[in-house]
C-alpha atoms as one frame of an Amber mdcrd trajectory, in Angstrom:
protein
 114.647 152.565 119.353 115.235 152.194 115.800 112.884 153.600 113.251 112.961
 153.470 109.278 110.841 155.432 106.682 110.267 153.677 103.600 108.422 153.964
 100.353 107.837 152.937  96.863 108.129 155.225  94.326 107.368 156.107  90.554
 108.492 159.595  89.104 107.857 161.529  92.166 111.159 163.698  92.298 108.999
 166.702  92.973 108.364 165.334  96.309 111.175 164.000  97.454 113.045 166.643
  99.159 110.053 167.492 101.408 109.748 163.606 102.077 113.129 163.332 102.770
 113.350 166.546 105.021 110.155 165.675 107.167 111.839 162.188 107.856 115.086
 163.304 108.559 115.108 162.118 112.299 114.893 158.453 111.492 117.331 156.323
 111.540 116.926 155.048 107.833 114.959 156.653 104.880 114.430 154.055 102.059
 113.028 154.870  98.965 112.529 152.002  96.760 111.822 153.183  92.741 109.701
 151.333  90.710 111.062 152.206  87.264 110.776 156.245  87.548 111.611 157.927
  84.299 112.675 161.057  86.052 115.218 161.967  88.649 113.658 160.776  91.511
 116.789 158.594  92.283 119.080 161.305  91.770 117.027 163.477  94.020 116.553
 161.065  96.825 120.429 160.278  97.090 121.124 163.995  97.343 119.105 164.042
 100.169 120.748 161.328 101.617 118.245 158.711 101.317 118.799 154.851 100.830
 117.706 153.976  97.557 116.750 150.633  95.562 115.466 149.976  92.176 112.882
 147.139  91.675 110.917 145.917  89.080 107.306 144.302  89.726 105.399 142.647
  86.777 102.836 142.217  86.642 102.368 145.045  88.698 100.215 145.080  91.944
 100.482 147.332  94.724 101.032 144.810  97.715 104.054 142.950  96.101 105.934
 146.168  95.320 105.309 147.299  99.175 106.327 144.100 100.236 109.644 143.990
  97.993 110.563 147.194  99.838 109.800 146.281 103.141 112.101 143.312 102.712
 115.006 145.893 102.128 114.335 147.374 105.386 116.888 146.442 107.644 116.523
 145.277 111.212 114.615 147.763 113.289 111.762 148.099 115.843 109.295 150.227
 113.899 108.450 150.775 110.398 107.064 153.807 108.862 105.264 153.394 105.532
 105.129 157.128 104.225 104.284 157.820 101.100 106.045 160.347  98.719 102.980
 162.730  98.616 102.981 162.583 102.676 104.818 164.339 105.499 105.114 163.403
 109.103 104.604 166.555 111.530 107.997 167.622 113.289 108.053 166.129 116.604
 107.033 162.691 115.163 110.157 160.488 116.279 109.256 161.293 120.258 105.718
 160.241 120.020 107.160 156.571 119.034 109.586 156.780 121.509 107.148 156.980
 124.615 105.309 154.271 123.361 105.583 150.584 125.122 108.000 148.676 123.472
 105.363 145.730 123.149 103.101 147.901 120.703 103.542 146.872 116.887 101.248
 148.698 115.304 101.176 152.560 116.667  97.755 154.671 115.496  98.238 158.223
 114.695  96.067 161.254 113.266  96.293 161.523 109.124  94.963 164.419 107.449
  94.087 163.371 104.220  92.717 166.380 102.319  92.448 169.984 103.135  89.713
 172.774 102.742  90.152 175.815 100.366  91.323 177.919 103.292  94.259 175.698
 104.289  92.245 173.788 107.175  92.425 170.334 107.349  89.535 168.372 105.559
  89.120 164.608 106.173  91.163 163.573 109.289  91.099 159.558 110.500  93.226
 157.582 112.361  96.142 156.529 110.151  97.618 152.869 110.193 100.736 152.280
 108.390 103.250 152.482 111.185 104.103 149.048 112.080 106.968 146.475 113.621
 109.653 145.434 111.074 108.569 141.457 111.344 105.561 139.945 111.349 103.737
 142.054 108.763 102.913 142.051 105.000 100.820 143.712 102.807  97.844 142.398
 100.996  95.740 143.426  98.143  96.255 144.331  94.668  95.525 148.002  95.068
  93.943 149.981  98.198  96.649 147.565  99.990  96.550 146.934 103.541  99.530
 146.206 106.209  98.435 143.220 107.946  99.667 141.133 111.007 100.700 137.533
 110.591 100.055 136.703 114.277  98.442 139.269 116.099  99.200 142.969 117.180
  99.128 145.522 119.426  97.767 148.891 118.440  97.898 152.067 120.644  97.267
 156.044 119.440 100.263 157.921 119.972 100.339 162.200 118.976 102.153 161.435
 115.997 100.835 163.341 112.883 101.079 162.419 108.925  99.960 164.910 106.234
  98.832 164.315 102.747  99.438 166.715 100.418  98.864 164.693  96.836  99.332
 165.669  93.529  96.016 166.002  91.873  96.935 165.463  88.334  98.089 161.963
  89.200  95.844 159.027  87.099  94.166 156.735  88.931  93.475 154.981  85.769
  95.063 151.563  87.197  93.003 151.319  90.049  90.098 149.732  88.403  91.734
 146.688  87.015  93.796 146.136  89.643  90.305 146.213  92.148  88.693 143.852
  89.479  91.611 141.590  90.303  91.511 142.105  93.725  87.666 141.053  93.646
  88.288 138.060  91.778  90.838 137.293  94.035  88.893 137.373  96.896  85.074
 137.726  96.110  84.346 137.909  99.756  86.330 140.753 100.716  83.695 143.635
 101.498  86.294 146.379 101.318  87.372 145.331  98.303  83.606 145.203  96.851
  83.053 148.662  98.449  86.074 150.076  96.696  85.532 148.456  93.455  81.939
 149.818  93.590  83.176 153.061  94.153  85.946 153.017  91.505  82.895 152.111
  89.023  81.062 155.141  90.187  83.834 157.427  89.764  84.294 156.262  86.030
  80.061 157.012  85.603  79.469 153.722  85.362  76.539 153.660  87.165  74.508
 150.692  86.689  77.438 148.380  87.206  78.428 150.305  90.217  74.719 150.017
  91.783  75.002 146.090  91.216  78.618 145.922  92.974  77.259 148.468  95.930
  74.442 145.815  95.929  76.922 142.703  96.404  78.748 144.429  98.982  75.771
 145.014 100.998  74.904 141.107 100.501  78.345 139.859 101.543  78.381 137.972
 105.022  81.444 140.198 105.960  80.319 143.548 105.222  79.419 144.051 108.817
  80.991 147.803 109.242  77.977 150.149 109.406  79.464 153.203 108.364  80.667
 151.278 105.021  77.295 149.726 104.369  75.839 153.068 105.001  78.224 154.861
 102.525  77.585 152.238  99.956  73.620 153.091 100.631  74.516 157.133  99.935
  76.433 156.111  97.090  73.164 153.910  95.657  71.318 157.063  96.156  73.421
 158.625  93.420  73.404 155.639  91.181  69.611 155.691  91.468  68.191 159.090
  92.197  64.467 157.726  91.843  65.265 155.553  94.890  67.408 158.250  96.528
  65.095 159.246  99.521  64.593 155.374 100.062  68.473 154.277 100.085  69.287
 157.245 102.402  66.547 156.506 104.745  68.399 152.952 104.851  71.733 154.403
 105.404  70.210 156.791 108.307  68.741 153.722 110.263  72.352 151.644 109.212
  74.619 154.274 110.969  72.502 156.806 112.659  75.165 158.641 114.622  76.825
 159.749 111.334  76.185 163.561 109.970  76.961 162.858 106.605  73.723 160.860
 105.769  71.764 163.256 107.070  73.171 165.970 105.326  72.137 164.122 102.088
  68.883 163.568 103.201  68.199 167.251 103.957  69.819 168.116 100.702  67.465
 165.662  99.217  64.491 167.200 100.806  65.531 170.663 100.279  65.599 169.951
  96.134  61.916 168.502  96.637  60.990 171.569  98.840  59.800 169.513 101.277
  60.432 172.208 104.151  59.480 170.126 107.047  61.712 167.018 106.272  64.360
 169.245 105.375  64.283 171.048 108.943  63.765 168.007 110.428  66.794 166.254
 109.226  69.186 169.137 109.321  68.130 169.740 112.859  68.908 165.623 113.374
  72.274 166.001 111.984  73.185 169.076 113.785  72.602 166.951 117.063  75.427
 164.862 116.306  78.237 166.960 117.717  81.174 164.479 117.546  82.976 163.605
 114.054  83.604 160.119 113.279  87.681 159.606 113.263  87.303 156.925 110.190
  88.030 157.816 106.550  83.862 157.700 105.857  83.691 161.303 107.562  83.489
 163.792 104.966  84.277 167.610 105.726  81.145 168.987 103.558  78.570 167.919
 106.680  81.039 169.783 109.497  80.605 173.176 107.708  77.679 175.539 107.286
  75.658 173.541 105.420  73.368 171.835 107.787  72.873 175.549 109.457  72.208
 176.854 106.004  69.380 174.336 105.020  67.921 174.638 108.920  67.775 178.104
 108.230  65.950 178.097 104.507  63.639 175.844 105.676  62.705 177.278 108.895
  62.269 180.497 106.868  59.958 178.611 104.347  58.048 177.191 107.287  57.408
 180.891 108.757  60.027 180.358 111.444  61.594 183.761 111.033  63.572 184.157
 114.605  64.575 180.545 114.086  65.686 181.224 110.390  67.798 184.098 111.887
  69.354 181.500 114.602  70.568 178.863 112.242  71.534 181.703 109.557  73.770
 183.292 112.419  75.605 180.076 112.661  75.956 179.144 109.118  77.605 182.783
 108.559  79.814 182.264 112.008  81.117 178.988 110.399  81.775 180.726 107.074
  81.626 184.333 107.503  83.155 185.604 104.107  80.393 183.542 102.114  78.424
 186.038 100.329  75.063 183.851 100.242  75.059 183.250 103.838  75.389 186.631
 104.115  72.943 187.764 101.933  70.672 185.142 103.438  70.730 186.273 107.300
  70.138 189.906 106.066  66.712 188.918 104.194  65.894 186.743 107.259  66.836
 189.855 109.765  64.882 192.374 107.325  61.784 189.657 107.238  61.461 189.775
 110.818  61.280 193.394 111.548
């Protein structure tokens, strides 16, 4: 098996050595520079990578990635590994155990990390593909798409994301607007554009776009629909409860919506509903392995809310039980420990 790891770069010299080291078992490590003003290319060459320079104007990510893919030699599999990502040691062996008919291996992708260094958001990654029969699509939030079908299989390979938090997102919004002009029926881009308006504080515009997303015939993925409704609860706080109830009905097996609902009822001092929604969320034991999963719903939050609402309803022994679970998950949190002590003292 021949494997190439490739990426596009712009002023990423601080990541290149780490990237190259993680991919050292590849047959080819290819870095395609798109106009860096730092020493990205020099660092890449020193690390033994194959380097190219391209210019893409007007800029769009799919054109840049397709140009980079065109520079990859004849191999079996390509790994599109961004400069701020690393392959976990032993990755190659996982690919070599796959059947030769697999053209789209899937793997565990860790996108974010908790303050204690443990994994945050994890989901099934999809940026490994056969050399031929695939193209990148969309000006931003680009995806690799099969031209004439694909065969997927999950393997034990892992990729970790360690981003630069100072990196600008300023180009995302105009490119997403362009993507939606090019294909107004694309549900994924509509959701992403609405989300970008939300991130930029344009709540009225975001609200309109989230509603447009929900009205699209292609918008069938329950997880994404529920996430748009959860965003709408933030865009329209006066309608938050209604949007969250709709989200819960749309995708009831996802903890995140129940956590949002519990927090909403907590803010209203509605203790019966706060307890009910906390317990409903805690009944969901399996975390969805997609990018809509959020770490906040899988920490101590729901146990904490269940404990507080139980105490407020006079269920002191139940408050202790839930309080102990919260502290078990986050043993160094002083507020959780103080709350538990309060529950125990009150129960004596």
